[in-house]
Amino acid sequence: MPLSFRRASLAGLGVMLALSAPAAMQAFAQETPPAAEAPAKPVDPAAVVATVNGKSITEGDLQVAESDLDQQFARLPADQRRAAALSAVIEIRLLAGEAESKGLDKDPDFQRRMEFLKDRALHSEVVEKEVSKAITDDEVRARYDKEIAAAPPVNEVHARHILVKTKEEADAIIKQLDGGAKFEDLAKEKSSDPGSGANGGDLGYFGPGQMVPEFEKAAFALEPGTYTKEPVKTQFGWHVIKVEDKRTQQPPAFDQVKAQVRSLLLRDKYFELVKSLRGNAKVDVTDPDLKKAVDQIDKSK
């Protein structure tokens, strides 16, 4: 962003909920994207690729490992990813066997954790196969149209500014502007904002909430083609502001926010399913304080 005091803004159509197991999460963008790979050939999940102490490791086991360890393997080419997955499965099987030989699988804490992991995996299966895959492109488009239609129009301005340390400097700049000096030239010469100064003070278009309050109030009060007759003070210094244009903010294109809109549908359908299941289930929370806190959370969904 051109201004250091520009406030961070969130996408207006909501944020993704982390509803799936770690295997379903996307890896972070890589600095160097992996080379394009040929389409994978169909494999038999039951095909055995190795054995550990007589126990088979199948293609299906490798696929699960690659998916579950996706973030660790994301940079690797397909052949190395496959080998790394097999190596990981072998290590896991060896240590699992060691744990079983020492009775660690009988430990009550381990049993509770295994039960929870099983439940979480089943939860993710329902989300993926019964909720996520049931969302159609037509539903996503209809939700986008609904959100856009319901959103109130938002005005935005295209402004420039000159940032200086003192009011006296800002007053002197305003006098130069009154005398016919060009705003862009003064911004290049005098502005201490490294992001916009070299570009004639240009900040581009911005809407409500994207600038600190004092700056935003002054900018939105100006008519296009005019500049502030009094310097505007913020925590960053003194500003002289010029507004170039005003317009109604255009909504984001469908393709830009398709993923966010889909996440809204996923969230809504998920909570609808949970609400339906809760309505048909008997859930008793024995601790009164804990019950009150849980009820409060449920009401906010």
mmCIF file of C-alpha atoms in Angstrom:
data_model
loop_
_atom_site.group_PDB
_atom_site.id
_atom_site.type_symbol
_atom_site.label_atom_id
_atom_site.label_comp_id
_atom_site.label_asym_id
_atom_site.label_seq_id
_atom_site.Cartn_x
_atom_site.Cartn_y
_atom_site.Cartn_z
ATOM 1 C CA MET A 1 0.000 0.000 0.000
ATOM 2 C CA PRO A 2 1.326 3.489 -0.771
ATOM 3 C CA LEU A 3 0.712 4.895 2.718
ATOM 4 C CA SER A 4 2.239 3.483 5.864
ATOM 5 C CA PHE A 5 -0.851 4.578 7.796
ATOM 6 C CA ARG A 6 -3.320 2.887 5.468
ATOM 7 C CA ARG A 7 -5.316 0.475 7.571
ATOM 8 C CA ALA A 8 -5.371 -3.198 6.721
ATOM 9 C CA SER A 9 -8.716 -4.312 5.336
ATOM 10 C CA LEU A 10 -10.350 -7.722 5.144
ATOM 11 C CA ALA A 11 -12.219 -9.172 2.224
ATOM 12 C CA GLY A 12 -15.797 -8.074 2.629
ATOM 13 C CA LEU A 13 -17.375 -11.416 1.917
ATOM 14 C CA GLY A 14 -16.069 -13.305 4.952
ATOM 15 C CA VAL A 15 -13.243 -15.607 5.885
ATOM 16 C CA MET A 16 -12.738 -19.352 5.592
ATOM 17 C CA LEU A 17 -13.559 -21.617 8.537
ATOM 18 C CA ALA A 18 -11.097 -24.356 9.366
ATOM 19 C CA LEU A 19 -13.617 -27.180 9.251
ATOM 20 C CA SER A 20 -11.516 -29.940 7.731
ATOM 21 C CA ALA A 21 -8.681 -32.055 9.080
ATOM 22 C CA PRO A 22 -5.075 -30.909 8.472
ATOM 23 C CA ALA A 23 -4.885 -33.064 5.353
ATOM 24 C CA ALA A 24 -7.466 -30.844 3.685
ATOM 25 C CA MET A 25 -5.606 -27.604 4.318
ATOM 26 C CA GLN A 26 -3.822 -25.858 1.466
ATOM 27 C CA ALA A 27 -0.042 -25.410 1.642
ATOM 28 C CA PHE A 28 1.262 -21.883 1.779
ATOM 29 C CA ALA A 29 2.370 -20.329 -1.524
ATOM 30 C CA GLN A 30 5.940 -21.281 -2.333
ATOM 31 C CA GLU A 31 8.675 -18.859 -3.341
ATOM 32 C CA THR A 32 9.498 -21.051 -6.331
ATOM 33 C CA PRO A 33 6.500 -22.944 -7.720
ATOM 34 C CA PRO A 34 7.157 -26.593 -8.577
ATOM 35 C CA ALA A 35 7.619 -27.521 -12.198
ATOM 36 C CA ALA A 36 4.561 -28.636 -14.128
ATOM 37 C CA GLU A 37 3.939 -32.343 -13.768
ATOM 38 C CA ALA A 38 2.305 -34.857 -16.082
ATOM 39 C CA PRO A 39 -1.183 -36.014 -15.042
ATOM 40 C CA ALA A 40 -0.955 -38.839 -12.518
ATOM 41 C CA LYS A 41 -1.819 -42.289 -13.785
ATOM 42 C CA PRO A 42 -4.611 -44.157 -11.991
ATOM 43 C CA VAL A 43 -3.263 -46.483 -9.313
ATOM 44 C CA ASP A 44 -4.776 -49.382 -7.392
ATOM 45 C CA PRO A 45 -5.051 -48.306 -3.735
ATOM 46 C CA ALA A 46 -4.702 -51.944 -2.696
ATOM 47 C CA ALA A 47 -1.423 -52.474 -4.574
ATOM 48 C CA VAL A 48 1.406 -53.301 -2.144
ATOM 49 C CA VAL A 49 4.531 -51.153 -2.484
ATOM 50 C CA ALA A 50 6.466 -52.358 0.575
ATOM 51 C CA THR A 51 6.220 -54.406 3.750
ATOM 52 C CA VAL A 52 7.423 -53.663 7.284
ATOM 53 C CA ASN A 53 7.852 -56.709 9.479
ATOM 54 C CA GLY A 54 5.389 -58.542 7.276
ATOM 55 C CA LYS A 55 2.749 -55.799 7.276
ATOM 56 C CA SER A 56 1.888 -54.322 3.867
ATOM 57 C CA ILE A 57 2.173 -50.688 2.839
ATOM 58 C CA THR A 58 -0.174 -49.999 -0.061
ATOM 59 C CA GLU A 59 -0.597 -47.294 -2.674
ATOM 60 C CA GLY A 60 -3.585 -46.128 -0.635
ATOM 61 C CA ASP A 61 -1.344 -45.735 2.414
ATOM 62 C CA LEU A 62 1.038 -43.573 0.354
ATOM 63 C CA GLN A 63 -1.812 -41.401 -0.871
ATOM 64 C CA VAL A 64 -2.992 -40.814 2.687
ATOM 65 C CA ALA A 65 0.551 -39.968 3.788
ATOM 66 C CA GLU A 66 1.109 -37.549 0.897
ATOM 67 C CA SER A 67 -2.167 -35.807 1.644
ATOM 68 C CA ASP A 68 -1.639 -35.654 5.404
ATOM 69 C CA LEU A 69 1.949 -34.408 5.072
ATOM 70 C CA ASP A 70 1.173 -32.128 2.121
ATOM 71 C CA GLN A 71 2.802 -28.978 3.515
ATOM 72 C CA GLN A 72 6.077 -30.812 4.117
ATOM 73 C CA PHE A 73 6.116 -32.320 0.629
ATOM 74 C CA ALA A 74 4.761 -29.356 -1.362
ATOM 75 C CA ARG A 75 8.123 -28.331 -2.851
ATOM 76 C CA LEU A 76 9.126 -31.805 -3.963
ATOM 77 C CA PRO A 77 8.639 -33.202 -7.483
ATOM 78 C CA ALA A 78 6.146 -36.061 -7.737
ATOM 79 C CA ASP A 79 8.743 -38.859 -7.717
ATOM 80 C CA GLN A 80 10.554 -37.469 -4.670
ATOM 81 C CA ARG A 81 7.249 -36.789 -2.928
ATOM 82 C CA ARG A 82 6.281 -40.427 -3.375
ATOM 83 C CA ALA A 83 9.623 -41.659 -2.001
ATOM 84 C CA ALA A 84 9.428 -39.251 0.940
ATOM 85 C CA ALA A 85 5.911 -40.454 1.718
ATOM 86 C CA LEU A 86 7.026 -44.091 1.701
ATOM 87 C CA SER A 87 10.008 -43.281 3.928
ATOM 88 C CA ALA A 88 7.664 -41.487 6.347
ATOM 89 C CA VAL A 89 5.215 -44.418 6.414
ATOM 90 C CA ILE A 90 8.055 -46.862 7.087
ATOM 91 C CA GLU A 91 9.283 -44.743 10.002
ATOM 92 C CA ILE A 92 5.737 -44.414 11.349
ATOM 93 C CA ARG A 93 5.132 -48.179 11.118
ATOM 94 C CA LEU A 94 8.441 -48.969 12.854
ATOM 95 C CA LEU A 95 7.806 -46.620 15.754
ATOM 96 C CA ALA A 96 4.170 -47.665 15.985
ATOM 97 C CA GLY A 97 5.281 -51.268 16.262
ATOM 98 C CA GLU A 98 7.763 -50.287 18.962
ATOM 99 C CA ALA A 99 4.988 -48.474 20.859
ATOM 100 C CA GLU A 100 2.684 -51.489 20.660
ATOM 101 C CA SER A 101 5.438 -53.848 21.859
ATOM 102 C CA LYS A 102 5.756 -51.697 24.980
ATOM 103 C CA GLY A 103 2.010 -51.473 25.551
ATOM 104 C CA LEU A 104 1.814 -47.740 24.891
ATOM 105 C CA ASP A 105 -1.323 -48.293 22.849
ATOM 106 C CA LYS A 106 -3.077 -49.429 26.038
ATOM 107 C CA ASP A 107 -2.358 -46.174 27.874
ATOM 108 C CA PRO A 108 -5.672 -44.437 28.817
ATOM 109 C CA ASP A 109 -4.484 -41.014 27.607
ATOM 110 C CA PHE A 110 -3.491 -42.547 24.269
ATOM 111 C CA GLN A 111 -6.841 -44.298 23.968
ATOM 112 C CA ARG A 112 -8.689 -41.033 24.579
ATOM 113 C CA ARG A 113 -6.573 -39.239 21.998
ATOM 114 C CA MET A 114 -7.149 -42.008 19.445
ATOM 115 C CA GLU A 115 -10.892 -41.791 20.004
ATOM 116 C CA PHE A 116 -10.799 -38.034 19.497
ATOM 117 C CA LEU A 117 -8.684 -38.346 16.334
ATOM 118 C CA LYS A 118 -11.103 -40.923 14.977
ATOM 119 C CA ASP A 119 -14.059 -38.635 15.677
ATOM 120 C CA ARG A 120 -12.278 -35.668 14.104
ATOM 121 C CA ALA A 121 -11.448 -37.675 10.990
ATOM 122 C CA LEU A 122 -15.077 -38.779 10.671
ATOM 123 C CA HIS A 123 -16.197 -35.187 11.204
ATOM 124 C CA SER A 124 -13.968 -34.130 8.324
ATOM 125 C CA GLU A 125 -15.303 -36.901 6.105
ATOM 126 C CA VAL A 126 -18.860 -35.642 6.609
ATOM 127 C CA VAL A 127 -17.811 -32.036 5.945
ATOM 128 C CA GLU A 128 -15.957 -33.019 2.781
ATOM 129 C CA LYS A 129 -18.366 -35.551 1.303
ATOM 130 C CA GLU A 130 -21.762 -34.452 2.602
ATOM 131 C CA VAL A 131 -21.354 -30.683 2.848
ATOM 132 C CA SER A 132 -18.513 -29.360 0.699
ATOM 133 C CA LYS A 133 -19.067 -31.575 -2.347
ATOM 134 C CA ALA A 134 -22.798 -30.826 -2.283
ATOM 135 C CA ILE A 135 -22.223 -27.130 -3.014
ATOM 136 C CA THR A 136 -22.852 -26.379 -6.693
ATOM 137 C CA ASP A 137 -21.458 -23.579 -8.860
ATOM 138 C CA ASP A 138 -24.997 -22.276 -9.316
ATOM 139 C CA GLU A 139 -25.379 -21.964 -5.535
ATOM 140 C CA VAL A 140 -22.105 -20.062 -5.288
ATOM 141 C CA ARG A 141 -23.153 -17.649 -8.038
ATOM 142 C CA ALA A 142 -26.574 -17.125 -6.461
ATOM 143 C CA ARG A 143 -24.985 -16.370 -3.080
ATOM 144 C CA TYR A 144 -22.587 -13.898 -4.715
ATOM 145 C CA ASP A 145 -25.504 -12.088 -6.396
ATOM 146 C CA LYS A 146 -27.377 -12.005 -3.087
ATOM 147 C CA GLU A 147 -24.390 -10.572 -1.186
ATOM 148 C CA ILE A 148 -23.755 -7.917 -3.835
ATOM 149 C CA ALA A 149 -27.420 -6.905 -3.968
ATOM 150 C CA ALA A 150 -27.569 -6.611 -0.164
ATOM 151 C CA ALA A 151 -24.367 -4.626 0.182
ATOM 152 C CA PRO A 152 -24.961 -0.873 0.570
ATOM 153 C CA PRO A 153 -23.140 1.342 -1.938
ATOM 154 C CA VAL A 154 -19.749 2.493 -0.698
ATOM 155 C CA ASN A 155 -18.156 5.733 -1.842
ATOM 156 C CA GLU A 156 -14.426 6.035 -2.383
ATOM 157 C CA VAL A 157 -12.059 8.848 -3.238
ATOM 158 C CA HIS A 158 -8.939 9.196 -5.324
ATOM 159 C CA ALA A 159 -6.595 11.453 -3.387
ATOM 160 C CA ARG A 160 -3.067 12.777 -3.225
ATOM 161 C CA HIS A 161 -1.240 14.081 -0.193
ATOM 162 C CA ILE A 162 1.928 15.842 0.887
ATOM 163 C CA LEU A 163 3.250 14.774 4.296
ATOM 164 C CA VAL A 164 5.572 17.056 6.280
ATOM 165 C CA LYS A 165 6.763 17.252 9.878
ATOM 166 C CA THR A 166 5.434 20.656 10.944
ATOM 167 C CA LYS A 167 2.325 22.790 10.529
ATOM 168 C CA GLU A 168 4.502 25.677 9.329
ATOM 169 C CA GLU A 169 5.784 23.560 6.435
ATOM 170 C CA ALA A 170 2.231 22.509 5.538
ATOM 171 C CA ASP A 171 0.994 26.137 5.674
ATOM 172 C CA ALA A 172 3.805 27.187 3.335
ATOM 173 C CA ILE A 173 2.841 24.435 0.864
ATOM 174 C CA ILE A 174 -0.797 25.562 0.883
ATOM 175 C CA LYS A 175 0.334 29.117 0.092
ATOM 176 C CA GLN A 176 2.348 27.788 -2.848
ATOM 177 C CA LEU A 177 -0.692 25.903 -4.092
ATOM 178 C CA ASP A 178 -2.807 29.052 -3.745
ATOM 179 C CA GLY A 179 -0.183 30.790 -5.874
ATOM 180 C CA GLY A 180 -0.578 28.267 -8.676
ATOM 181 C CA ALA A 181 2.083 25.650 -7.886
ATOM 182 C CA LYS A 182 1.325 22.101 -9.074
ATOM 183 C CA PHE A 183 0.391 19.677 -6.306
ATOM 184 C CA GLU A 184 2.282 16.794 -7.936
ATOM 185 C CA ASP A 185 5.500 18.808 -8.199
ATOM 186 C CA LEU A 186 5.350 19.889 -4.552
ATOM 187 C CA ALA A 187 4.646 16.324 -3.442
ATOM 188 C CA LYS A 188 7.717 15.038 -5.277
ATOM 189 C CA GLU A 189 9.844 17.803 -3.815
ATOM 190 C CA LYS A 190 8.605 18.056 -0.234
ATOM 191 C CA SER A 191 6.594 14.994 0.856
ATOM 192 C CA SER A 192 8.231 12.741 3.446
ATOM 193 C CA ASP A 193 5.997 9.795 2.535
ATOM 194 C CA PRO A 194 8.328 7.505 0.562
ATOM 195 C CA GLY A 195 5.451 5.447 -0.763
ATOM 196 C CA SER A 196 3.585 8.208 -2.564
ATOM 197 C CA GLY A 197 5.890 11.224 -2.697
ATOM 198 C CA ALA A 198 7.842 10.119 -5.754
ATOM 199 C CA ASN A 199 4.516 9.513 -7.495
ATOM 200 C CA GLY A 200 3.197 13.044 -6.976
ATOM 201 C CA GLY A 201 1.533 12.119 -3.672
ATOM 202 C CA ASP A 202 -0.865 9.729 -5.420
ATOM 203 C CA LEU A 203 -2.693 7.362 -3.053
ATOM 204 C CA GLY A 204 -5.083 5.886 -5.592
ATOM 205 C CA TYR A 205 -8.688 5.150 -4.638
ATOM 206 C CA PHE A 206 -9.606 4.247 -1.060
ATOM 207 C CA GLY A 207 -12.833 3.738 0.843
ATOM 208 C CA PRO A 208 -14.011 4.172 4.424
ATOM 209 C CA GLY A 209 -11.809 2.597 7.070
ATOM 210 C CA GLN A 210 -8.683 2.429 4.939
ATOM 211 C CA MET A 211 -7.058 5.583 6.286
ATOM 212 C CA VAL A 212 -6.607 6.938 9.787
ATOM 213 C CA PRO A 213 -9.758 8.835 10.869
ATOM 214 C CA GLU A 214 -8.439 12.406 10.636
ATOM 215 C CA PHE A 215 -7.129 11.851 7.126
ATOM 216 C CA GLU A 216 -10.259 10.050 5.961
ATOM 217 C CA LYS A 217 -12.609 12.745 7.301
ATOM 218 C CA ALA A 218 -10.712 15.526 5.553
ATOM 219 C CA ALA A 219 -10.422 13.660 2.250
ATOM 220 C CA PHE A 220 -14.098 12.709 2.043
ATOM 221 C CA ALA A 221 -15.114 16.309 2.823
ATOM 222 C CA LEU A 222 -13.282 17.674 -0.224
ATOM 223 C CA GLU A 223 -14.762 18.113 -3.685
ATOM 224 C CA PRO A 224 -12.844 16.716 -6.661
ATOM 225 C CA GLY A 225 -10.143 19.108 -7.805
ATOM 226 C CA THR A 226 -9.813 20.848 -4.409
ATOM 227 C CA TYR A 227 -7.242 20.620 -1.630
ATOM 228 C CA THR A 228 -7.309 21.256 2.112
ATOM 229 C CA LYS A 229 -6.997 24.922 3.025
ATOM 230 C CA GLU A 230 -5.846 23.952 6.519
ATOM 231 C CA PRO A 231 -3.223 21.288 7.245
ATOM 232 C CA VAL A 232 -4.514 17.967 8.582
ATOM 233 C CA LYS A 233 -2.690 16.539 11.590
ATOM 234 C CA THR A 234 -2.370 12.792 12.173
ATOM 235 C CA GLN A 235 0.013 10.674 14.207
ATOM 236 C CA PHE A 236 2.335 10.655 11.187
ATOM 237 C CA GLY A 237 2.690 14.401 10.763
ATOM 238 C CA TRP A 238 0.925 17.187 8.857
ATOM 239 C CA HIS A 239 -0.841 16.543 5.574
ATOM 240 C CA VAL A 240 -1.995 18.635 2.674
ATOM 241 C CA ILE A 241 -4.621 16.602 0.825
ATOM 242 C CA LYS A 242 -6.027 16.939 -2.665
ATOM 243 C CA VAL A 243 -8.985 14.927 -3.994
ATOM 244 C CA GLU A 244 -8.869 14.043 -7.673
ATOM 245 C CA ASP A 245 -12.103 12.079 -8.001
ATOM 246 C CA LYS A 246 -15.015 10.464 -6.156
ATOM 247 C CA ARG A 247 -16.961 7.414 -7.214
ATOM 248 C CA THR A 248 -19.062 4.510 -6.001
ATOM 249 C CA GLN A 249 -16.868 1.557 -5.193
ATOM 250 C CA GLN A 250 -17.250 -1.266 -7.674
ATOM 251 C CA PRO A 251 -18.023 -4.711 -6.202
ATOM 252 C CA PRO A 252 -15.346 -7.380 -6.622
ATOM 253 C CA ALA A 253 -15.669 -9.572 -9.696
ATOM 254 C CA PHE A 254 -17.191 -12.996 -9.123
ATOM 255 C CA ASP A 255 -13.987 -14.851 -9.993
ATOM 256 C CA GLN A 256 -12.058 -12.759 -7.459
ATOM 257 C CA VAL A 257 -14.227 -13.779 -4.519
ATOM 258 C CA LYS A 258 -15.623 -17.117 -5.645
ATOM 259 C CA ALA A 259 -13.605 -19.006 -3.035
ATOM 260 C CA GLN A 260 -14.754 -16.684 -0.227
ATOM 261 C CA VAL A 261 -18.378 -16.955 -1.303
ATOM 262 C CA ARG A 262 -18.081 -20.723 -1.373
ATOM 263 C CA SER A 263 -16.683 -20.606 2.155
ATOM 264 C CA LEU A 264 -19.769 -18.671 3.250
ATOM 265 C CA LEU A 265 -21.990 -21.385 1.856
ATOM 266 C CA LEU A 266 -19.816 -24.054 3.453
ATOM 267 C CA ARG A 267 -20.064 -22.305 6.814
ATOM 268 C CA ASP A 268 -23.836 -21.905 6.591
ATOM 269 C CA LYS A 269 -24.463 -25.470 5.463
ATOM 270 C CA TYR A 270 -22.119 -26.800 8.122
ATOM 271 C CA PHE A 271 -23.951 -24.991 10.914
ATOM 272 C CA GLU A 272 -27.322 -25.998 9.467
ATOM 273 C CA LEU A 273 -26.230 -29.630 9.640
ATOM 274 C CA VAL A 274 -24.886 -29.229 13.179
ATOM 275 C CA LYS A 275 -28.091 -27.496 14.290
ATOM 276 C CA SER A 276 -30.186 -30.288 12.800
ATOM 277 C CA LEU A 277 -28.115 -32.975 14.493
ATOM 278 C CA ARG A 278 -28.119 -31.122 17.811
ATOM 279 C CA GLY A 279 -31.892 -30.829 17.619
ATOM 280 C CA ASN A 280 -32.239 -34.616 17.367
ATOM 281 C CA ALA A 281 -29.564 -35.445 19.931
ATOM 282 C CA LYS A 282 -29.550 -35.505 23.698
ATOM 283 C CA VAL A 283 -26.645 -33.342 24.874
ATOM 284 C CA ASP A 284 -26.196 -32.868 28.612
ATOM 285 C CA VAL A 285 -23.501 -30.573 30.017
ATOM 286 C CA THR A 286 -23.249 -31.286 33.746
ATOM 287 C CA ASP A 287 -21.190 -28.241 34.767
ATOM 288 C CA PRO A 288 -23.625 -25.248 34.951
ATOM 289 C CA ASP A 289 -20.967 -22.630 34.200
ATOM 290 C CA LEU A 290 -19.595 -24.622 31.301
ATOM 291 C CA LYS A 291 -23.125 -25.194 29.964
ATOM 292 C CA LYS A 292 -23.790 -21.449 30.062
ATOM 293 C CA ALA A 293 -20.572 -20.741 28.150
ATOM 294 C CA VAL A 294 -21.344 -23.420 25.526
ATOM 295 C CA ASP A 295 -24.893 -22.132 25.083
ATOM 296 C CA GLN A 296 -23.500 -18.635 24.515
ATOM 297 C CA ILE A 297 -21.189 -19.946 21.811
ATOM 298 C CA ASP A 298 -24.018 -21.847 20.140
ATOM 299 C CA LYS A 299 -26.211 -18.722 20.074
ATOM 300 C CA SER A 300 -23.495 -16.779 18.265
ATOM 301 C CA LYS A 301 -23.302 -19.285 15.387
#
